[in-house]
mmCIF file of C-alpha atoms in Angstrom:
data_model
loop_
_atom_site.group_PDB
_atom_site.id
_atom_site.type_symbol
_atom_site.label_atom_id
_atom_site.label_comp_id
_atom_site.label_asym_id
_atom_site.label_seq_id
_atom_site.Cartn_x
_atom_site.Cartn_y
_atom_site.Cartn_z
ATOM 1 C CA MET A 1 -106.861 -41.512 36.843
ATOM 2 C CA THR A 2 -108.414 -38.133 36.819
ATOM 3 C CA ASP A 3 -109.592 -36.398 33.672
ATOM 4 C CA LEU A 4 -106.662 -33.994 33.870
ATOM 5 C CA ALA A 5 -104.172 -36.860 33.915
ATOM 6 C CA TRP A 6 -105.731 -38.439 30.809
ATOM 7 C CA ILE A 7 -105.556 -35.141 28.988
ATOM 8 C CA LEU A 8 -101.846 -34.716 29.799
ATOM 9 C CA VAL A 9 -101.073 -38.261 28.576
ATOM 10 C CA ALA A 10 -102.899 -37.644 25.307
ATOM 11 C CA VAL A 11 -101.023 -34.406 24.699
ATOM 12 C CA ALA A 12 -97.678 -36.148 25.355
ATOM 13 C CA VAL A 13 -98.503 -38.945 22.900
ATOM 14 C CA VAL A 14 -99.417 -36.422 20.191
ATOM 15 C CA VAL A 15 -96.148 -34.499 20.726
ATOM 16 C CA VAL A 16 -94.086 -37.696 20.472
ATOM 17 C CA VAL A 17 -95.846 -38.785 17.266
ATOM 18 C CA VAL A 18 -95.355 -35.385 15.627
ATOM 19 C CA ALA A 19 -91.662 -35.362 16.554
ATOM 20 C CA VAL A 20 -91.078 -38.847 15.112
ATOM 21 C CA VAL A 21 -92.875 -37.993 11.879
ATOM 22 C CA GLY A 22 -90.799 -34.806 11.503
ATOM 23 C CA VAL A 23 -87.498 -36.591 12.002
ATOM 24 C CA VAL A 24 -88.417 -39.295 9.462
ATOM 25 C CA ALA A 25 -89.480 -36.694 6.871
ATOM 26 C CA LEU A 26 -86.301 -34.660 7.359
ATOM 27 C CA THR A 27 -84.056 -37.689 7.007
ATOM 28 C CA SER A 28 -85.854 -38.898 3.887
ATOM 29 C CA GLY A 29 -85.567 -35.470 2.258
ATOM 30 C CA ARG A 30 -81.786 -35.282 2.809
ATOM 31 C CA ARG A 31 -81.280 -38.748 1.349
ATOM 32 C CA ALA A 32 -83.478 -37.973 -1.629
ATOM 33 C CA SER A 33 -81.497 -34.830 -2.377
ATOM 34 C CA ARG A 34 -78.270 -36.848 -2.788
ATOM 35 C CA GLY A 35 -79.829 -39.511 -5.007
ATOM 36 C CA PRO A 36 -80.205 -43.249 -4.526
ATOM 37 C CA GLY A 37 -77.434 -45.001 -2.734
ATOM 38 C CA ALA A 38 -75.666 -41.790 -1.686
ATOM 39 C CA THR A 39 -74.054 -41.610 1.723
ATOM 40 C CA LEU A 40 -73.445 -38.602 3.889
ATOM 41 C CA PRO A 41 -69.831 -37.764 4.601
ATOM 42 C CA PRO A 42 -68.505 -37.655 8.145
ATOM 43 C CA VAL A 43 -68.609 -34.250 9.735
ATOM 44 C CA GLU A 44 -64.806 -33.839 9.615
ATOM 45 C CA VAL A 45 -64.571 -34.692 5.860
ATOM 46 C CA SER A 46 -65.659 -32.344 3.046
ATOM 47 C CA PRO A 47 -68.048 -33.641 0.355
ATOM 48 C CA TYR A 48 -65.334 -32.996 -2.322
ATOM 49 C CA GLU A 49 -62.913 -35.311 -0.476
ATOM 50 C CA VAL A 50 -65.537 -38.042 -0.196
ATOM 51 C CA ASP A 51 -66.279 -37.810 -3.939
ATOM 52 C CA GLN A 52 -62.578 -38.324 -4.706
ATOM 53 C CA ALA A 53 -62.267 -41.361 -2.432
ATOM 54 C CA PRO A 54 -62.355 -44.787 -4.149
ATOM 55 C CA GLY A 55 -65.865 -46.237 -4.203
ATOM 56 C CA ALA A 56 -67.486 -43.183 -2.658
ATOM 57 C CA GLY A 57 -70.162 -41.445 -4.707
ATOM 58 C CA ALA A 58 -69.247 -43.378 -7.883
ATOM 59 C CA SER A 59 -72.676 -42.854 -9.400
ATOM 60 C CA ALA A 60 -72.432 -39.064 -9.016
ATOM 61 C CA PRO A 61 -69.127 -37.784 -10.532
ATOM 62 C CA SER A 62 -67.736 -34.611 -9.055
ATOM 63 C CA GLU A 63 -68.456 -31.393 -10.924
ATOM 64 C CA ALA A 64 -65.058 -29.957 -9.950
ATOM 65 C CA PRO A 65 -62.421 -30.557 -12.694
ATOM 66 C CA ALA A 66 -59.561 -32.825 -11.783
ATOM 67 C CA PRO A 67 -56.169 -31.039 -11.857
ATOM 68 C CA GLU A 68 -54.589 -34.070 -13.556
ATOM 69 C CA ALA A 69 -56.999 -33.757 -16.508
ATOM 70 C CA GLU A 70 -56.061 -30.105 -17.109
ATOM 71 C CA ALA A 71 -52.278 -30.540 -17.064
ATOM 72 C CA PRO A 72 -51.780 -32.020 -20.577
ATOM 73 C CA ALA A 73 -53.939 -29.343 -22.223
ATOM 74 C CA ALA A 74 -52.056 -26.549 -20.479
ATOM 75 C CA ALA A 75 -48.673 -28.013 -21.485
ATOM 76 C CA THR A 76 -49.553 -28.307 -25.182
ATOM 77 C CA PRO A 77 -48.512 -25.106 -27.051
ATOM 78 C CA THR A 78 -50.687 -23.710 -29.789
ATOM 79 C CA LEU A 79 -48.618 -23.499 -32.957
ATOM 80 C CA GLU A 80 -49.142 -20.617 -35.334
ATOM 81 C CA ARG A 81 -49.810 -21.145 -39.030
ATOM 82 C CA PRO A 82 -47.659 -18.708 -41.029
ATOM 83 C CA ALA A 83 -49.252 -16.909 -43.943
ATOM 84 C CA PRO A 84 -48.277 -18.172 -47.418
ATOM 85 C CA ALA A 85 -45.192 -16.430 -48.792
ATOM 86 C CA ALA A 86 -46.573 -16.104 -52.326
ATOM 87 C CA GLY A 87 -48.201 -12.751 -53.010
ATOM 88 C CA ARG A 88 -46.984 -11.033 -49.853
ATOM 89 C CA MET A 89 -45.523 -8.069 -51.731
ATOM 90 C CA GLN A 90 -48.852 -7.523 -53.446
ATOM 91 C CA ARG A 91 -50.689 -7.616 -50.109
ATOM 92 C CA LEU A 92 -48.179 -5.206 -48.572
ATOM 93 C CA ARG A 93 -48.038 -2.885 -51.577
ATOM 94 C CA ALA A 94 -49.351 0.110 -49.666
ATOM 95 C CA ARG A 95 -46.504 -0.174 -47.177
ATOM 96 C CA LEU A 96 -43.972 -0.522 -49.963
ATOM 97 C CA ALA A 97 -45.349 2.595 -51.638
ATOM 98 C CA ARG A 98 -44.420 4.529 -48.483
ATOM 99 C CA SER A 99 -40.753 3.518 -48.779
ATOM 100 C CA GLY A 100 -39.227 6.935 -49.091
ATOM 101 C CA ALA A 101 -39.790 9.780 -51.496
ATOM 102 C CA LEU A 102 -38.516 8.209 -54.710
ATOM 103 C CA GLY A 103 -41.811 7.307 -56.362
ATOM 104 C CA GLN A 104 -43.810 10.139 -54.821
ATOM 105 C CA THR A 105 -41.369 12.842 -55.863
ATOM 106 C CA LEU A 106 -40.857 11.497 -59.383
ATOM 107 C CA LEU A 107 -44.607 11.316 -59.990
ATOM 108 C CA SER A 108 -45.024 14.830 -58.626
ATOM 109 C CA ILE A 109 -42.500 16.140 -61.151
ATOM 110 C CA LEU A 110 -43.957 14.139 -64.020
ATOM 111 C CA SER A 111 -47.469 15.387 -63.274
ATOM 112 C CA ARG A 112 -46.485 18.967 -64.130
ATOM 113 C CA GLY A 113 -46.945 18.318 -67.821
ATOM 114 C CA GLU A 114 -44.256 19.548 -70.235
ATOM 115 C CA LEU A 115 -40.849 18.965 -68.638
ATOM 116 C CA SER A 116 -38.367 21.825 -68.524
ATOM 117 C CA GLU A 117 -34.610 21.574 -67.993
ATOM 118 C CA SER A 118 -35.067 22.341 -64.302
ATOM 119 C CA ASP A 119 -37.542 19.446 -64.092
ATOM 120 C CA TRP A 120 -34.943 17.075 -65.541
ATOM 121 C CA GLU A 121 -32.387 18.292 -63.005
ATOM 122 C CA GLU A 122 -34.872 17.703 -60.205
ATOM 123 C CA ILE A 123 -35.506 14.154 -61.418
ATOM 124 C CA GLU A 124 -31.773 13.477 -61.381
ATOM 125 C CA GLU A 125 -31.393 14.924 -57.896
ATOM 126 C CA THR A 126 -34.315 12.821 -56.661
ATOM 127 C CA LEU A 127 -32.716 9.618 -57.954
ATOM 128 C CA LEU A 128 -29.408 10.455 -56.269
ATOM 129 C CA LEU A 129 -31.093 11.278 -52.943
ATOM 130 C CA ALA A 130 -32.980 7.988 -53.122
ATOM 131 C CA ASP A 131 -29.654 6.070 -53.030
ATOM 132 C CA VAL A 132 -29.953 4.778 -56.584
ATOM 133 C CA GLY A 133 -26.259 5.553 -57.027
ATOM 134 C CA VAL A 134 -24.349 7.829 -59.396
ATOM 135 C CA GLY A 135 -23.785 5.242 -62.109
ATOM 136 C CA PRO A 136 -27.362 3.956 -62.353
ATOM 137 C CA THR A 137 -28.747 7.512 -62.090
ATOM 138 C CA THR A 138 -26.603 8.776 -64.969
ATOM 139 C CA GLU A 139 -27.583 5.747 -67.022
ATOM 140 C CA LEU A 140 -31.283 6.239 -66.285
ATOM 141 C CA MET A 141 -31.244 9.973 -67.055
ATOM 142 C CA ASP A 142 -29.484 9.437 -70.386
ATOM 143 C CA LYS A 143 -32.070 6.815 -71.308
ATOM 144 C CA LEU A 144 -35.006 9.034 -70.334
ATOM 145 C CA ARG A 145 -33.719 12.005 -72.326
ATOM 146 C CA THR A 146 -32.961 9.847 -75.361
ATOM 147 C CA GLU A 147 -36.366 8.175 -75.312
ATOM 148 C CA THR A 148 -38.222 11.473 -75.066
ATOM 149 C CA LYS A 149 -36.268 12.811 -78.076
ATOM 150 C CA VAL A 150 -37.060 9.673 -80.081
ATOM 151 C CA LEU A 151 -40.718 9.916 -79.133
ATOM 152 C CA GLY A 152 -40.681 13.642 -79.867
ATOM 153 C CA THR A 153 -42.574 14.433 -76.664
ATOM 154 C CA THR A 154 -42.143 15.438 -73.020
ATOM 155 C CA ASP A 155 -45.625 14.280 -72.120
ATOM 156 C CA ALA A 156 -45.574 13.164 -68.495
ATOM 157 C CA GLU A 157 -47.462 9.902 -69.070
ATOM 158 C CA GLN A 158 -45.126 8.775 -71.820
ATOM 159 C CA VAL A 159 -42.092 9.712 -69.752
ATOM 160 C CA ARG A 160 -43.586 7.804 -66.847
ATOM 161 C CA ASP A 161 -43.870 4.670 -68.999
ATOM 162 C CA VAL A 162 -40.254 5.026 -70.034
ATOM 163 C CA LEU A 163 -39.252 5.588 -66.401
ATOM 164 C CA ARG A 164 -41.031 2.418 -65.315
ATOM 165 C CA ARG A 165 -39.386 0.354 -68.039
ATOM 166 C CA GLU A 166 -35.919 1.664 -67.260
ATOM 167 C CA LEU A 167 -36.297 1.321 -63.481
ATOM 168 C CA LEU A 168 -37.416 -2.250 -64.000
ATOM 169 C CA ARG A 169 -34.355 -2.879 -66.143
ATOM 170 C CA LEU A 170 -32.104 -1.521 -63.383
ATOM 171 C CA VAL A 171 -33.800 -3.654 -60.741
ATOM 172 C CA ASP A 172 -33.310 -6.566 -63.171
ATOM 173 C CA PRO A 173 -36.195 -9.061 -63.025
ATOM 174 C CA THR A 174 -33.962 -11.709 -64.651
ATOM 175 C CA MET A 175 -31.838 -12.218 -61.510
ATOM 176 C CA ASP A 176 -32.320 -15.507 -59.702
ATOM 177 C CA ARG A 177 -34.077 -14.594 -56.447
ATOM 178 C CA ASP A 178 -35.127 -18.084 -55.356
ATOM 179 C CA LEU A 179 -33.635 -19.754 -52.316
ATOM 180 C CA HIS A 180 -31.686 -22.823 -53.365
ATOM 181 C CA LEU A 181 -33.562 -25.509 -51.463
ATOM 182 C CA GLU A 182 -32.923 -28.469 -53.736
ATOM 183 C CA PRO A 183 -32.029 -31.736 -51.902
ATOM 184 C CA VAL A 184 -28.282 -32.195 -51.418
ATOM 185 C CA ILE A 185 -26.537 -35.563 -51.639
ATOM 186 C CA GLY A 186 -23.123 -35.614 -49.981
ATOM 187 C CA ASP A 187 -19.975 -37.496 -50.921
ATOM 188 C CA ASP A 188 -21.132 -40.304 -48.633
ATOM 189 C CA GLY A 189 -24.274 -40.751 -50.721
ATOM 190 C CA GLU A 190 -26.472 -39.581 -47.839
ATOM 191 C CA PRO A 191 -28.958 -36.687 -48.041
ATOM 192 C CA HIS A 192 -27.803 -33.456 -46.433
ATOM 193 C CA PRO A 193 -29.999 -30.576 -45.291
ATOM 194 C CA VAL A 194 -29.761 -27.285 -47.136
ATOM 195 C CA THR A 195 -27.725 -25.006 -44.872
ATOM 196 C CA MET A 196 -28.078 -21.233 -44.842
ATOM 197 C CA LEU A 197 -26.028 -18.642 -43.003
ATOM 198 C CA VAL A 198 -27.484 -15.237 -42.109
ATOM 199 C CA VAL A 199 -25.034 -12.382 -41.513
ATOM 200 C CA GLY A 200 -25.205 -8.656 -40.844
ATOM 201 C CA VAL A 201 -24.309 -5.949 -38.343
ATOM 202 C CA ASN A 202 -26.121 -5.250 -35.095
ATOM 203 C CA GLY A 203 -29.330 -3.291 -35.413
ATOM 204 C CA THR A 204 -30.367 -4.429 -38.881
ATOM 205 C CA GLY A 205 -33.028 -6.841 -37.562
ATOM 206 C CA LYS A 206 -30.969 -9.940 -38.360
ATOM 207 C CA THR A 207 -32.234 -12.303 -35.647
ATOM 208 C CA THR A 208 -35.814 -11.209 -36.291
ATOM 209 C CA THR A 209 -35.257 -11.851 -39.987
ATOM 210 C CA VAL A 210 -34.061 -15.389 -39.237
ATOM 211 C CA GLY A 211 -37.260 -16.024 -37.272
ATOM 212 C CA LYS A 212 -39.435 -14.606 -40.062
ATOM 213 C CA LEU A 213 -37.543 -16.563 -42.700
ATOM 214 C CA ALA A 214 -38.177 -19.741 -40.707
ATOM 215 C CA ARG A 215 -41.893 -18.940 -40.913
ATOM 216 C CA VAL A 216 -41.618 -18.550 -44.701
ATOM 217 C CA LEU A 217 -39.967 -21.970 -44.965
ATOM 218 C CA VAL A 218 -42.528 -23.608 -42.654
ATOM 219 C CA ALA A 219 -45.358 -22.091 -44.704
ATOM 220 C CA GLU A 220 -43.850 -23.794 -47.759
ATOM 221 C CA GLY A 221 -43.825 -27.159 -45.995
ATOM 222 C CA HIS A 222 -40.136 -27.453 -45.078
ATOM 223 C CA ASP A 223 -38.759 -29.029 -41.889
ATOM 224 C CA VAL A 224 -36.423 -26.458 -40.365
ATOM 225 C CA VAL A 225 -33.745 -26.400 -37.657
ATOM 226 C CA LEU A 226 -32.478 -23.064 -36.320
ATOM 227 C CA GLY A 227 -28.962 -22.500 -35.013
ATOM 228 C CA ALA A 228 -28.401 -19.701 -32.475
ATOM 229 C CA ALA A 229 -24.726 -18.965 -33.213
ATOM 230 C CA ASP A 230 -24.951 -15.406 -31.876
ATOM 231 C CA THR A 231 -23.422 -16.442 -28.557
ATOM 232 C CA PHE A 232 -22.192 -12.972 -27.589
ATOM 233 C CA ARG A 233 -25.661 -11.544 -27.068
ATOM 234 C CA ALA A 234 -27.611 -13.575 -24.518
ATOM 235 C CA ALA A 235 -30.981 -12.238 -25.659
ATOM 236 C CA ALA A 236 -30.371 -13.398 -29.235
ATOM 237 C CA ALA A 237 -30.707 -17.116 -28.439
ATOM 238 C CA ASP A 238 -33.795 -16.482 -26.293
ATOM 239 C CA GLN A 239 -35.342 -14.376 -29.061
ATOM 240 C CA LEU A 240 -34.665 -17.054 -31.657
ATOM 241 C CA SER A 241 -36.079 -19.757 -29.366
ATOM 242 C CA THR A 242 -39.296 -17.776 -29.064
ATOM 243 C CA TRP A 243 -39.605 -17.494 -32.837
ATOM 244 C CA GLY A 244 -38.986 -21.213 -33.232
ATOM 245 C CA ALA A 245 -41.480 -22.236 -30.548
ATOM 246 C CA ARG A 246 -44.287 -20.303 -32.249
ATOM 247 C CA VAL A 247 -44.092 -22.510 -35.352
ATOM 248 C CA GLY A 248 -42.718 -25.711 -33.818
ATOM 249 C CA VAL A 249 -39.146 -25.332 -35.097
ATOM 250 C CA PRO A 250 -36.297 -26.675 -32.875
ATOM 251 C CA VAL A 251 -33.445 -24.331 -31.960
ATOM 252 C CA VAL A 252 -29.892 -25.516 -31.294
ATOM 253 C CA ARG A 253 -28.162 -23.199 -28.833
ATOM 254 C CA SER A 254 -25.399 -23.177 -26.243
ATOM 255 C CA ASP A 255 -26.103 -23.063 -22.529
ATOM 256 C CA ARG A 256 -22.976 -20.985 -22.028
ATOM 257 C CA GLU A 257 -22.767 -17.341 -23.027
ATOM 258 C CA GLY A 258 -19.722 -16.622 -25.180
ATOM 259 C CA ALA A 259 -19.444 -20.187 -26.468
ATOM 260 C CA ASP A 260 -17.712 -20.863 -29.782
ATOM 261 C CA PRO A 261 -20.193 -19.759 -32.502
ATOM 262 C CA ALA A 262 -18.681 -22.186 -35.017
ATOM 263 C CA ALA A 263 -19.325 -25.089 -32.624
ATOM 264 C CA VAL A 264 -22.988 -24.102 -32.256
ATOM 265 C CA ALA A 265 -23.366 -23.808 -36.036
ATOM 266 C CA PHE A 266 -21.741 -27.229 -36.465
ATOM 267 C CA ASP A 267 -24.107 -28.778 -33.885
ATOM 268 C CA ALA A 268 -27.098 -27.231 -35.662
ATOM 269 C CA VAL A 269 -26.127 -28.799 -38.990
ATOM 270 C CA LYS A 270 -25.426 -32.098 -37.253
ATOM 271 C CA GLU A 271 -28.873 -31.961 -35.624
ATOM 272 C CA GLY A 272 -30.430 -31.238 -38.994
ATOM 273 C CA ARG A 273 -28.772 -34.280 -40.520
ATOM 274 C CA SER A 274 -29.738 -36.606 -37.681
ATOM 275 C CA THR A 275 -33.392 -35.522 -37.717
ATOM 276 C CA GLY A 276 -33.739 -35.459 -41.500
ATOM 277 C CA ALA A 277 -34.523 -31.729 -41.643
ATOM 278 C CA ASP A 278 -34.804 -29.994 -45.005
ATOM 279 C CA VAL A 279 -33.176 -26.718 -44.004
ATOM 280 C CA VAL A 280 -30.746 -25.574 -41.305
ATOM 281 C CA LEU A 281 -30.827 -21.800 -40.800
ATOM 282 C CA VAL A 282 -28.005 -20.328 -38.685
ATOM 283 C CA ASP A 283 -28.029 -16.892 -37.070
ATOM 284 C CA THR A 284 -24.687 -15.198 -36.387
ATOM 285 C CA ALA A 285 -23.493 -12.362 -34.195
ATOM 286 C CA GLY A 286 -23.759 -8.812 -35.542
ATOM 287 C CA ARG A 287 -20.302 -8.224 -36.942
ATOM 288 C CA LEU A 288 -18.804 -4.763 -36.941
ATOM 289 C CA GLN A 289 -17.527 -4.299 -40.457
ATOM 290 C CA ASN A 290 -14.293 -2.685 -39.242
ATOM 291 C CA LYS A 291 -13.344 -5.611 -36.987
ATOM 292 C CA ALA A 292 -11.135 -7.877 -39.086
ATOM 293 C CA GLY A 293 -10.969 -10.567 -36.388
ATOM 294 C CA LEU A 294 -14.742 -10.900 -36.225
ATOM 295 C CA MET A 295 -15.012 -11.087 -40.001
ATOM 296 C CA ASP A 296 -12.393 -13.844 -40.001
ATOM 297 C CA GLU A 297 -14.515 -15.695 -37.458
ATOM 298 C CA LEU A 298 -17.474 -15.475 -39.814
ATOM 299 C CA GLY A 299 -15.427 -17.272 -42.426
ATOM 300 C CA LYS A 300 -14.537 -19.900 -39.829
ATOM 301 C CA ILE A 301 -18.216 -20.539 -39.080
ATOM 302 C CA LYS A 302 -18.888 -21.189 -42.745
ATOM 303 C CA ARG A 303 -15.917 -23.559 -43.051
ATOM 304 C CA VAL A 304 -16.912 -25.533 -39.966
ATOM 305 C CA MET A 305 -20.529 -25.830 -41.121
ATOM 306 C CA SER A 306 -19.324 -27.126 -44.486
ATOM 307 C CA ARG A 307 -17.781 -30.166 -42.793
ATOM 308 C CA GLU A 308 -21.290 -31.497 -42.174
ATOM 309 C CA ALA A 309 -23.085 -30.061 -45.213
ATOM 310 C CA PRO A 310 -22.244 -27.488 -47.890
ATOM 311 C CA VAL A 311 -23.482 -23.956 -47.219
ATOM 312 C CA ARG A 312 -25.945 -23.240 -50.017
ATOM 313 C CA GLU A 313 -27.011 -19.703 -49.089
ATOM 314 C CA VAL A 314 -25.355 -16.770 -47.310
ATOM 315 C CA LEU A 315 -27.949 -14.039 -46.788
ATOM 316 C CA LEU A 316 -26.800 -10.543 -45.872
ATOM 317 C CA VAL A 317 -29.339 -8.518 -43.869
ATOM 318 C CA LEU A 318 -29.175 -4.761 -44.528
ATOM 319 C CA ASP A 319 -31.165 -1.944 -42.975
ATOM 320 C CA ALA A 320 -32.704 -0.143 -45.954
ATOM 321 C CA THR A 321 -32.765 3.156 -44.042
ATOM 322 C CA THR A 322 -28.962 3.343 -43.748
ATOM 323 C CA GLY A 323 -28.389 4.196 -47.413
ATOM 324 C CA GLN A 324 -24.748 4.420 -48.458
ATOM 325 C CA ASN A 325 -23.578 3.224 -45.029
ATOM 326 C CA GLY A 326 -25.379 -0.021 -45.768
ATOM 327 C CA MET A 327 -23.527 -0.188 -49.075
ATOM 328 C CA ARG A 328 -20.176 -0.098 -47.268
ATOM 329 C CA GLN A 329 -21.325 -2.870 -44.967
ATOM 330 C CA ALA A 330 -22.338 -4.959 -47.958
ATOM 331 C CA GLN A 331 -18.917 -4.538 -49.571
ATOM 332 C CA VAL A 332 -17.038 -5.693 -46.465
ATOM 333 C CA PHE A 333 -19.256 -8.717 -45.927
ATOM 334 C CA ALA A 334 -18.930 -9.704 -49.563
ATOM 335 C CA GLU A 335 -15.156 -9.780 -49.104
ATOM 336 C CA ALA A 336 -15.370 -11.968 -45.996
ATOM 337 C CA VAL A 337 -17.878 -14.534 -47.236
ATOM 338 C CA ASP A 338 -19.584 -15.303 -50.525
ATOM 339 C CA VAL A 339 -22.943 -13.545 -50.194
ATOM 340 C CA THR A 340 -25.659 -15.161 -52.322
ATOM 341 C CA GLY A 341 -28.593 -12.909 -51.501
ATOM 342 C CA ILE A 342 -29.665 -9.681 -49.797
ATOM 343 C CA VAL A 343 -32.485 -9.169 -47.298
ATOM 344 C CA LEU A 344 -33.518 -5.518 -47.023
ATOM 345 C CA THR A 345 -35.335 -4.729 -43.770
ATOM 346 C CA LYS A 346 -37.342 -1.649 -42.736
ATOM 347 C CA LEU A 347 -38.453 -0.869 -46.286
ATOM 348 C CA ASP A 348 -41.890 0.261 -45.091
ATOM 349 C CA GLY A 349 -41.072 3.610 -43.550
ATOM 350 C CA THR A 350 -38.380 6.192 -44.293
ATOM 351 C CA ALA A 351 -36.237 3.843 -46.413
ATOM 352 C CA LYS A 352 -35.176 4.997 -49.866
ATOM 353 C CA GLY A 353 -36.146 2.387 -52.405
ATOM 354 C CA GLY A 354 -33.183 3.158 -54.666
ATOM 355 C CA ILE A 355 -30.933 1.095 -52.376
ATOM 356 C CA VAL A 356 -32.284 -1.995 -54.160
ATOM 357 C CA VAL A 357 -30.695 -0.856 -57.428
ATOM 358 C CA ALA A 358 -27.451 0.273 -55.783
ATOM 359 C CA VAL A 359 -26.737 -2.853 -53.741
ATOM 360 C CA GLN A 360 -27.476 -5.199 -56.621
ATOM 361 C CA ARG A 361 -25.297 -3.171 -58.997
ATOM 362 C CA GLU A 362 -22.432 -3.028 -56.482
ATOM 363 C CA LEU A 363 -22.395 -6.696 -55.437
ATOM 364 C CA GLY A 364 -23.944 -8.401 -58.440
ATOM 365 C CA VAL A 365 -26.123 -10.209 -55.890
ATOM 366 C CA PRO A 366 -29.944 -10.183 -55.968
ATOM 367 C CA VAL A 367 -32.249 -8.829 -53.308
ATOM 368 C CA LYS A 368 -34.217 -11.944 -52.339
ATOM 369 C CA PHE A 369 -36.435 -10.700 -49.492
ATOM 370 C CA VAL A 370 -37.664 -7.372 -48.179
ATOM 371 C CA GLY A 371 -39.032 -6.526 -44.748
ATOM 372 C CA LEU A 372 -42.204 -4.469 -45.114
ATOM 373 C CA GLY A 373 -43.386 -4.228 -41.507
ATOM 374 C CA GLU A 374 -42.997 -5.452 -37.947
ATOM 375 C CA GLY A 375 -45.545 -8.277 -38.141
ATOM 376 C CA PRO A 376 -44.335 -11.908 -38.050
ATOM 377 C CA ASP A 377 -45.339 -12.474 -41.692
ATOM 378 C CA ASP A 378 -44.192 -9.127 -43.123
ATOM 379 C CA LEU A 379 -41.084 -10.595 -44.756
ATOM 380 C CA ALA A 380 -41.849 -10.906 -48.472
ATOM 381 C CA PRO A 381 -40.011 -12.554 -51.374
ATOM 382 C CA PHE A 382 -38.794 -9.747 -53.624
ATOM 383 C CA VAL A 383 -40.639 -9.385 -56.956
ATOM 384 C CA ALA A 384 -39.091 -6.784 -59.258
ATOM 385 C CA GLU A 385 -42.252 -5.833 -61.156
ATOM 386 C CA GLU A 386 -44.330 -5.368 -58.019
ATOM 387 C CA PHE A 387 -41.563 -3.330 -56.407
ATOM 388 C CA VAL A 388 -41.318 -0.848 -59.284
ATOM 389 C CA ASP A 389 -45.089 -0.605 -59.664
ATOM 390 C CA ALA A 390 -45.439 0.126 -55.947
ATOM 391 C CA LEU A 391 -42.845 2.902 -56.135
ATOM 392 C CA LEU A 392 -44.632 4.526 -59.054
ATOM 393 C CA SER A 393 -48.212 3.855 -57.958
#
């Protein structure tokens, strides 16, 4: 062979050796990058699919989350923890102080110093405009005038102290404002849940009040069942179900709009008995006070519920901003069903705080709760002393 031929052979050998070394190095690098024992997927299969196949890539778990692992977490609702009911009026005192012009106007008059006859007339007018009522206003004015004569002074601070004492007497802190939640044993010797009926006209915030009241009961450790007996307003049952779901409270409702409200109430009490609930709280349709047939139906609901467990509480929800119109509603409801307590809503804005005195005097029934805002925990147990102090603060 010639020298040229030997040179060409040598060059070819070198090229072949370099190519082999390069292929080996490339293959080793790809295997090392996947770790020991890893296998490359076929071209037509994605690496994610290979990782999910049985036995493939077992030593290197996939970084992508498995859909099955996420499903239970997504399906588990996060329950809310309601705020304790005790002390709510104290925490919401600033809102209560804004409830109308009663306290503000009275303090403005009293701050003038020596009170003239025109000042006394203005105090009386203020009490009447604040829906305190003619009877309580006359009684309060006579007491104020008498006390100032006995004390021999018209000093504003002393009159203010007398005013506080007399307003507190009218609000009557001795009235029983507790919900009757004591365990009930029926004629059969079995425990019955405490059943409560919530009534009121449309627009007073009745269904919302039922939801907030359920939160109060849950915060106190009670097992609650809600009954959506407002079957004439489709949104009412949905609204109540939303309130219940937020605190883990079951809601008994009808799948059919316009179903018999008494039947739904009966089923709710029956459900409460079967599950061992402490309290069954039933919402009703907003009754128009001039519709005798609807008021008769309200009485029917109570009678039907009583077949399963005695109705311990009938709470009447009143809009505190309606004044004397709310008083007429209260009178009609009291005639249709034995009202045991009043819930005054919307007492944080333009409401006139005197309605508390008027409704209690008219019905002889205590105000048990007041709504002081739109938040879920803004329903507060009524405390007479804190109410009067907030009005005069």
